[in-house]
Amino acid sequence: MNGAALYDLAMRLPLALLMFYNALFVGRDIYVHLFLWRGPTGLTYATSLAALLATEAYLLLVAALTLVRLRPVRKLKGLAPRVTALAAGLLPASLAWLPKVEPTPFRQLAGTLLIVGGMALALLSLGWLGKSFSVMPEARRLVTGGPYRFVRHPVYLAGMIQAAGLLLLYPSLAAVLLFTVEVTLQIVRMRYEERVLRDTFPDYDDYARRTAARLVPGVY
């Protein structure tokens, strides 16, 4: 294995190991819900279990794709794109660490459904990305099918939907500020990603014209 391949592997392993590590804890919670749960088993229980299962699938898929993804054709140079990508990727999890107020049944249900919906969209989008998956603004292969036919950044849309679900579950001024920062970072991150894709793939401009929406058709 040459130096470039070793460096590439060293860049992959931390994220993959982090995802596998988090998956262990989510798997523990799934086990508790399935085999040790002694509380009510109504709609709230079902949506919470669905959120855990979707989260587990997401973590394992990201870990696997990180290990098998293609080598990048081009990377966007500079520190700012990398810091933006890392901050945007890690910030949503911080919402779960904020002080929690017991949610009402409506907020519990609505927030959990948003998380499940966001996770489902993320899984679908990552499935289409496959080995083109990337965290940093890097170009591997231009993906234009599946959810990418309708919006250019469905994975980031999925993350915002999940963050909105957490905000609904645990509302506070701090949560609103974090959510606002997260949306801002993701928009900046999209522009960085579009820049490297446009510089790498000659047909990207045509794709961008066909798929005008970055996140929501007719809105943005």
PDB file of C-alpha atoms in Angstrom:
ATOM      1  CA  MET A   1       0.000   0.000   0.000  1.00  0.00           C
ATOM      2  CA  ASN A   2       1.536   3.304  -1.087  1.00  0.00           C
ATOM      3  CA  GLY A   3       1.632   6.524   0.901  1.00  0.00           C
ATOM      4  CA  ALA A   4      -1.407   8.052  -0.800  1.00  0.00           C
ATOM      5  CA  ALA A   5      -3.505   4.958  -0.100  1.00  0.00           C
ATOM      6  CA  LEU A   6      -2.399   4.898   3.552  1.00  0.00           C
ATOM      7  CA  TYR A   7      -3.278   8.570   3.940  1.00  0.00           C
ATOM      8  CA  ASP A   8      -6.687   7.963   2.379  1.00  0.00           C
ATOM      9  CA  LEU A   9      -7.333   5.061   4.767  1.00  0.00           C
ATOM     10  CA  ALA A  10      -6.234   7.185   7.737  1.00  0.00           C
ATOM     11  CA  MET A  11      -8.779   9.835   6.702  1.00  0.00           C
ATOM     12  CA  ARG A  12     -11.570   7.251   6.432  1.00  0.00           C
ATOM     13  CA  LEU A  13     -11.081   5.366   9.666  1.00  0.00           C
ATOM     14  CA  PRO A  14     -11.925   8.062  12.268  1.00  0.00           C
ATOM     15  CA  LEU A  15     -15.388   8.754  10.817  1.00  0.00           C
ATOM     16  CA  ALA A  16     -16.120   5.068  10.258  1.00  0.00           C
ATOM     17  CA  LEU A  17     -15.077   4.177  13.816  1.00  0.00           C
ATOM     18  CA  LEU A  18     -17.089   7.079  15.247  1.00  0.00           C
ATOM     19  CA  MET A  19     -20.201   5.903  13.387  1.00  0.00           C
ATOM     20  CA  PHE A  20     -19.699   2.287  14.540  1.00  0.00           C
ATOM     21  CA  TYR A  21     -19.133   3.505  18.117  1.00  0.00           C
ATOM     22  CA  ASN A  22     -22.356   5.533  18.098  1.00  0.00           C
ATOM     23  CA  ALA A  23     -24.178   2.574  16.529  1.00  0.00           C
ATOM     24  CA  LEU A  24     -23.276   0.458  19.567  1.00  0.00           C
ATOM     25  CA  PHE A  25     -25.081   2.858  21.893  1.00  0.00           C
ATOM     26  CA  VAL A  26     -28.109   3.142  19.629  1.00  0.00           C
ATOM     27  CA  GLY A  27     -28.162  -0.633  19.354  1.00  0.00           C
ATOM     28  CA  ARG A  28     -28.264  -0.840  23.136  1.00  0.00           C
ATOM     29  CA  ASP A  29     -31.282   1.469  23.210  1.00  0.00           C
ATOM     30  CA  ILE A  30     -32.994  -0.638  20.540  1.00  0.00           C
ATOM     31  CA  TYR A  31     -32.419  -3.749  22.656  1.00  0.00           C
ATOM     32  CA  VAL A  32     -33.932  -2.019  25.686  1.00  0.00           C
ATOM     33  CA  HIS A  33     -37.005  -0.971  23.678  1.00  0.00           C
ATOM     34  CA  LEU A  34     -37.500  -4.406  22.200  1.00  0.00           C
ATOM     35  CA  PHE A  35     -36.781  -6.683  25.167  1.00  0.00           C
ATOM     36  CA  LEU A  36     -36.605  -4.696  28.431  1.00  0.00           C
ATOM     37  CA  TRP A  37     -39.267  -2.018  27.937  1.00  0.00           C
ATOM     38  CA  ARG A  38     -41.815  -1.825  30.757  1.00  0.00           C
ATOM     39  CA  GLY A  39     -43.487   1.468  29.861  1.00  0.00           C
ATOM     40  CA  PRO A  40     -46.491   2.199  27.613  1.00  0.00           C
ATOM     41  CA  THR A  41     -46.382   0.717  24.098  1.00  0.00           C
ATOM     42  CA  GLY A  42     -48.600   3.096  22.168  1.00  0.00           C
ATOM     43  CA  LEU A  43     -47.881   5.381  19.238  1.00  0.00           C
ATOM     44  CA  THR A  44     -45.123   7.289  21.059  1.00  0.00           C
ATOM     45  CA  TYR A  45     -43.283   4.033  21.761  1.00  0.00           C
ATOM     46  CA  ALA A  46     -43.633   2.944  18.127  1.00  0.00           C
ATOM     47  CA  THR A  47     -42.333   6.229  16.695  1.00  0.00           C
ATOM     48  CA  SER A  48     -39.435   6.306  19.169  1.00  0.00           C
ATOM     49  CA  LEU A  49     -38.462   2.756  18.196  1.00  0.00           C
ATOM     50  CA  ALA A  50     -38.729   3.689  14.515  1.00  0.00           C
ATOM     51  CA  ALA A  51     -36.411   6.662  15.111  1.00  0.00           C
ATOM     52  CA  LEU A  52     -33.868   4.412  16.835  1.00  0.00           C
ATOM     53  CA  LEU A  53     -33.983   1.837  14.033  1.00  0.00           C
ATOM     54  CA  ALA A  54     -33.598   4.521  11.364  1.00  0.00           C
ATOM     55  CA  THR A  55     -30.709   6.087  13.269  1.00  0.00           C
ATOM     56  CA  GLU A  56     -28.974   2.718  13.581  1.00  0.00           C
ATOM     57  CA  ALA A  57     -29.361   2.063   9.856  1.00  0.00           C
ATOM     58  CA  TYR A  58     -28.021   5.548   9.071  1.00  0.00           C
ATOM     59  CA  LEU A  59     -24.951   5.181  11.295  1.00  0.00           C
ATOM     60  CA  LEU A  60     -24.052   1.772   9.888  1.00  0.00           C
ATOM     61  CA  LEU A  61     -24.572   2.921   6.300  1.00  0.00           C
ATOM     62  CA  VAL A  62     -22.376   5.999   6.758  1.00  0.00           C
ATOM     63  CA  ALA A  63     -19.668   3.847   8.360  1.00  0.00           C
ATOM     64  CA  ALA A  64     -19.782   1.323   5.506  1.00  0.00           C
ATOM     65  CA  LEU A  65     -19.819   3.946   2.747  1.00  0.00           C
ATOM     66  CA  THR A  66     -16.921   5.770   4.373  1.00  0.00           C
ATOM     67  CA  LEU A  67     -14.809   2.617   4.120  1.00  0.00           C
ATOM     68  CA  VAL A  68     -15.730   1.666   0.528  1.00  0.00           C
ATOM     69  CA  ARG A  69     -16.203   5.075  -1.123  1.00  0.00           C
ATOM     70  CA  LEU A  70     -14.248   5.967  -4.255  1.00  0.00           C
ATOM     71  CA  ARG A  71     -11.055   7.972  -4.124  1.00  0.00           C
ATOM     72  CA  PRO A  72     -11.861  11.653  -4.812  1.00  0.00           C
ATOM     73  CA  VAL A  73     -11.192  13.027  -8.282  1.00  0.00           C
ATOM     74  CA  ARG A  74     -10.847  16.546  -6.913  1.00  0.00           C
ATOM     75  CA  LYS A  75     -10.863  18.201  -3.482  1.00  0.00           C
ATOM     76  CA  LEU A  76     -11.702  21.789  -2.682  1.00  0.00           C
ATOM     77  CA  LYS A  77      -8.605  23.394  -1.228  1.00  0.00           C
ATOM     78  CA  GLY A  78      -8.517  25.557   1.870  1.00  0.00           C
ATOM     79  CA  LEU A  79      -9.306  25.217   5.562  1.00  0.00           C
ATOM     80  CA  ALA A  80     -12.683  26.986   5.537  1.00  0.00           C
ATOM     81  CA  PRO A  81     -14.536  24.323   3.466  1.00  0.00           C
ATOM     82  CA  ARG A  82     -13.297  21.569   5.793  1.00  0.00           C
ATOM     83  CA  VAL A  83     -14.137  23.400   9.008  1.00  0.00           C
ATOM     84  CA  THR A  84     -17.583  24.252   7.633  1.00  0.00           C
ATOM     85  CA  ALA A  85     -18.259  20.626   6.683  1.00  0.00           C
ATOM     86  CA  LEU A  86     -17.157  19.299  10.078  1.00  0.00           C
ATOM     87  CA  ALA A  87     -19.130  21.899  12.025  1.00  0.00           C
ATOM     88  CA  ALA A  88     -22.264  21.362   9.918  1.00  0.00           C
ATOM     89  CA  GLY A  89     -21.980  17.596  10.349  1.00  0.00           C
ATOM     90  CA  LEU A  90     -21.428  17.629  14.108  1.00  0.00           C
ATOM     91  CA  LEU A  91     -23.644  20.507  15.225  1.00  0.00           C
ATOM     92  CA  PRO A  92     -27.061  18.729  14.993  1.00  0.00           C
ATOM     93  CA  ALA A  93     -25.985  16.186  17.604  1.00  0.00           C
ATOM     94  CA  SER A  94     -25.357  19.017  20.065  1.00  0.00           C
ATOM     95  CA  LEU A  95     -29.105  19.745  20.130  1.00  0.00           C
ATOM     96  CA  ALA A  96     -29.605  16.477  22.005  1.00  0.00           C
ATOM     97  CA  TRP A  97     -27.222  17.666  24.765  1.00  0.00           C
ATOM     98  CA  LEU A  98     -29.178  20.797  25.591  1.00  0.00           C
ATOM     99  CA  PRO A  99     -31.314  20.959  28.765  1.00  0.00           C
ATOM    100  CA  LYS A 100     -34.481  19.014  28.130  1.00  0.00           C
ATOM    101  CA  VAL A 101     -38.065  19.836  29.022  1.00  0.00           C
ATOM    102  CA  GLU A 102     -40.447  16.891  28.990  1.00  0.00           C
ATOM    103  CA  PRO A 103     -42.229  17.160  25.637  1.00  0.00           C
ATOM    104  CA  THR A 104     -45.988  17.124  25.382  1.00  0.00           C
ATOM    105  CA  PRO A 105     -47.480  14.062  23.622  1.00  0.00           C
ATOM    106  CA  PHE A 106     -48.021  16.144  20.472  1.00  0.00           C
ATOM    107  CA  ARG A 107     -44.458  17.446  20.393  1.00  0.00           C
ATOM    108  CA  GLN A 108     -43.133  13.978  21.167  1.00  0.00           C
ATOM    109  CA  LEU A 109     -45.041  12.487  18.255  1.00  0.00           C
ATOM    110  CA  ALA A 110     -44.433  15.317  15.766  1.00  0.00           C
ATOM    111  CA  GLY A 111     -40.747  15.673  16.616  1.00  0.00           C
ATOM    112  CA  THR A 112     -40.120  11.933  16.403  1.00  0.00           C
ATOM    113  CA  LEU A 113     -41.948  11.696  13.070  1.00  0.00           C
ATOM    114  CA  LEU A 114     -39.736  14.494  11.688  1.00  0.00           C
ATOM    115  CA  ILE A 115     -36.640  12.624  12.850  1.00  0.00           C
ATOM    116  CA  VAL A 116     -37.881   9.384  11.269  1.00  0.00           C
ATOM    117  CA  GLY A 117     -38.768  11.191   8.031  1.00  0.00           C
ATOM    118  CA  GLY A 118     -35.386  12.913   7.902  1.00  0.00           C
ATOM    119  CA  MET A 119     -33.581   9.645   8.550  1.00  0.00           C
ATOM    120  CA  ALA A 120     -35.594   7.890   5.837  1.00  0.00           C
ATOM    121  CA  LEU A 121     -34.701  10.605   3.314  1.00  0.00           C
ATOM    122  CA  ALA A 122     -31.046  10.434   4.383  1.00  0.00           C
ATOM    123  CA  LEU A 123     -30.966   6.649   3.902  1.00  0.00           C
ATOM    124  CA  LEU A 124     -32.573   6.912   0.477  1.00  0.00           C
ATOM    125  CA  SER A 125     -30.192   9.670  -0.601  1.00  0.00           C
ATOM    126  CA  LEU A 126     -27.097   7.907   0.731  1.00  0.00           C
ATOM    127  CA  GLY A 127     -28.200   4.753  -1.038  1.00  0.00           C
ATOM    128  CA  TRP A 128     -28.192   6.656  -4.327  1.00  0.00           C
ATOM    129  CA  LEU A 129     -24.860   8.282  -3.540  1.00  0.00           C
ATOM    130  CA  GLY A 130     -23.243   4.945  -2.754  1.00  0.00           C
ATOM    131  CA  LYS A 131     -19.496   5.094  -3.198  1.00  0.00           C
ATOM    132  CA  SER A 132     -19.726   8.790  -4.091  1.00  0.00           C
ATOM    133  CA  PHE A 133     -20.497   9.611  -0.432  1.00  0.00           C
ATOM    134  CA  SER A 134     -18.403  12.410   0.989  1.00  0.00           C
ATOM    135  CA  VAL A 135     -18.258  14.596   4.096  1.00  0.00           C
ATOM    136  CA  MET A 136     -15.768  17.166   2.837  1.00  0.00           C
ATOM    137  CA  PRO A 137     -16.357  19.080  -0.427  1.00  0.00           C
ATOM    138  CA  GLU A 138     -14.890  16.456  -2.766  1.00  0.00           C
ATOM    139  CA  ALA A 139     -15.836  15.209  -6.238  1.00  0.00           C
ATOM    140  CA  ARG A 140     -16.047  11.477  -6.843  1.00  0.00           C
ATOM    141  CA  ARG A 141     -18.890  10.920  -9.303  1.00  0.00           C
ATOM    142  CA  LEU A 142     -21.848  13.070 -10.334  1.00  0.00           C
ATOM    143  CA  VAL A 143     -25.099  11.545  -9.049  1.00  0.00           C
ATOM    144  CA  THR A 144     -28.300  12.871 -10.660  1.00  0.00           C
ATOM    145  CA  GLY A 145     -30.836  10.082 -10.128  1.00  0.00           C
ATOM    146  CA  GLY A 146     -33.263   9.189  -7.357  1.00  0.00           C
ATOM    147  CA  PRO A 147     -33.880  12.074  -4.949  1.00  0.00           C
ATOM    148  CA  TYR A 148     -31.158  14.038  -6.760  1.00  0.00           C
ATOM    149  CA  ARG A 149     -33.592  14.430  -9.662  1.00  0.00           C
ATOM    150  CA  PHE A 150     -35.707  16.746  -7.512  1.00  0.00           C
ATOM    151  CA  VAL A 151     -33.221  18.604  -5.279  1.00  0.00           C
ATOM    152  CA  ARG A 152     -29.462  18.939  -5.474  1.00  0.00           C
ATOM    153  CA  HIS A 153     -28.758  18.362  -1.773  1.00  0.00           C
ATOM    154  CA  PRO A 154     -31.263  15.846  -0.329  1.00  0.00           C
ATOM    155  CA  VAL A 155     -28.841  14.627   2.366  1.00  0.00           C
ATOM    156  CA  TYR A 156     -28.523  18.139   3.769  1.00  0.00           C
ATOM    157  CA  LEU A 157     -32.287  18.584   3.578  1.00  0.00           C
ATOM    158  CA  ALA A 158     -32.656  15.351   5.534  1.00  0.00           C
ATOM    159  CA  GLY A 159     -30.296  16.662   8.213  1.00  0.00           C
ATOM    160  CA  MET A 160     -32.287  19.865   8.568  1.00  0.00           C
ATOM    161  CA  ILE A 161     -35.530  17.875   8.928  1.00  0.00           C
ATOM    162  CA  GLN A 162     -33.956  15.781  11.682  1.00  0.00           C
ATOM    163  CA  ALA A 163     -32.657  18.907  13.443  1.00  0.00           C
ATOM    164  CA  ALA A 164     -36.145  20.434  13.231  1.00  0.00           C
ATOM    165  CA  GLY A 165     -37.488  17.312  14.924  1.00  0.00           C
ATOM    166  CA  LEU A 166     -35.004  17.670  17.770  1.00  0.00           C
ATOM    167  CA  LEU A 167     -35.875  21.366  18.056  1.00  0.00           C
ATOM    168  CA  LEU A 168     -39.545  20.452  18.371  1.00  0.00           C
ATOM    169  CA  LEU A 169     -38.782  17.864  21.033  1.00  0.00           C
ATOM    170  CA  TYR A 170     -36.547  20.139  23.116  1.00  0.00           C
ATOM    171  CA  PRO A 171     -37.403  23.768  22.306  1.00  0.00           C
ATOM    172  CA  SER A 172     -35.311  26.547  23.827  1.00  0.00           C
ATOM    173  CA  LEU A 173     -33.626  29.759  22.746  1.00  0.00           C
ATOM    174  CA  ALA A 174     -30.284  27.950  22.644  1.00  0.00           C
ATOM    175  CA  ALA A 175     -31.785  25.234  20.418  1.00  0.00           C
ATOM    176  CA  VAL A 176     -33.215  27.840  18.039  1.00  0.00           C
ATOM    177  CA  LEU A 177     -29.810  29.546  17.810  1.00  0.00           C
ATOM    178  CA  LEU A 178     -28.042  26.238  17.147  1.00  0.00           C
ATOM    179  CA  PHE A 179     -30.604  25.309  14.507  1.00  0.00           C
ATOM    180  CA  THR A 180     -30.134  28.695  12.796  1.00  0.00           C
ATOM    181  CA  VAL A 181     -26.361  28.263  12.776  1.00  0.00           C
ATOM    182  CA  GLU A 182     -26.759  24.726  11.426  1.00  0.00           C
ATOM    183  CA  VAL A 183     -28.940  25.860   8.506  1.00  0.00           C
ATOM    184  CA  THR A 184     -26.478  28.664   7.712  1.00  0.00           C
ATOM    185  CA  LEU A 185     -23.507  26.285   7.760  1.00  0.00           C
ATOM    186  CA  GLN A 186     -25.281  23.787   5.522  1.00  0.00           C
ATOM    187  CA  ILE A 187     -26.055  26.489   2.946  1.00  0.00           C
ATOM    188  CA  VAL A 188     -22.398  27.554   2.909  1.00  0.00           C
ATOM    189  CA  ARG A 189     -21.401  23.881   2.698  1.00  0.00           C
ATOM    190  CA  MET A 190     -23.655  23.369  -0.332  1.00  0.00           C
ATOM    191  CA  ARG A 191     -21.995  26.228  -2.177  1.00  0.00           C
ATOM    192  CA  TYR A 192     -18.544  24.784  -1.494  1.00  0.00           C
ATOM    193  CA  GLU A 193     -19.697  21.392  -2.739  1.00  0.00           C
ATOM    194  CA  GLU A 194     -21.253  22.862  -5.860  1.00  0.00           C
ATOM    195  CA  ARG A 195     -18.031  24.684  -6.625  1.00  0.00           C
ATOM    196  CA  VAL A 196     -15.906  21.523  -6.640  1.00  0.00           C
ATOM    197  CA  LEU A 197     -18.531  19.581  -8.616  1.00  0.00           C
ATOM    198  CA  ARG A 198     -18.796  22.356 -11.207  1.00  0.00           C
ATOM    199  CA  ASP A 199     -15.007  22.483 -11.562  1.00  0.00           C
ATOM    200  CA  THR A 200     -14.811  18.702 -12.003  1.00  0.00           C
ATOM    201  CA  PHE A 201     -17.809  17.666 -14.110  1.00  0.00           C
ATOM    202  CA  PRO A 202     -18.556  19.586 -17.342  1.00  0.00           C
ATOM    203  CA  ASP A 203     -22.226  18.499 -17.258  1.00  0.00           C
ATOM    204  CA  TYR A 204     -22.835  19.838 -13.747  1.00  0.00           C
ATOM    205  CA  ASP A 205     -24.158  23.188 -15.004  1.00  0.00           C
ATOM    206  CA  ASP A 206     -26.718  21.373 -17.157  1.00  0.00           C
ATOM    207  CA  TYR A 207     -27.775  19.280 -14.159  1.00  0.00           C
ATOM    208  CA  ALA A 208     -28.084  22.423 -12.018  1.00  0.00           C
ATOM    209  CA  ARG A 209     -30.350  24.016 -14.618  1.00  0.00           C
ATOM    210  CA  ARG A 210     -32.578  20.922 -14.753  1.00  0.00           C
ATOM    211  CA  THR A 211     -32.651  20.623 -10.964  1.00  0.00           C
ATOM    212  CA  ALA A 212     -32.933  24.239  -9.930  1.00  0.00           C
ATOM    213  CA  ALA A 213     -33.806  23.609  -6.265  1.00  0.00           C
ATOM    214  CA  ARG A 214     -31.027  23.092  -3.775  1.00  0.00           C
ATOM    215  CA  LEU A 215     -33.348  21.982  -0.978  1.00  0.00           C
ATOM    216  CA  VAL A 216     -37.060  22.625  -1.596  1.00  0.00           C
ATOM    217  CA  PRO A 217     -38.549  22.848  -5.129  1.00  0.00           C
ATOM    218  CA  GLY A 218     -40.015  26.266  -5.758  1.00  0.00           C
ATOM    219  CA  VAL A 219     -38.519  27.704  -2.565  1.00  0.00           C
ATOM    220  CA  TYR A 220     -34.717  27.380  -2.564  1.00  0.00           C
TER     221      TYR A 220
END
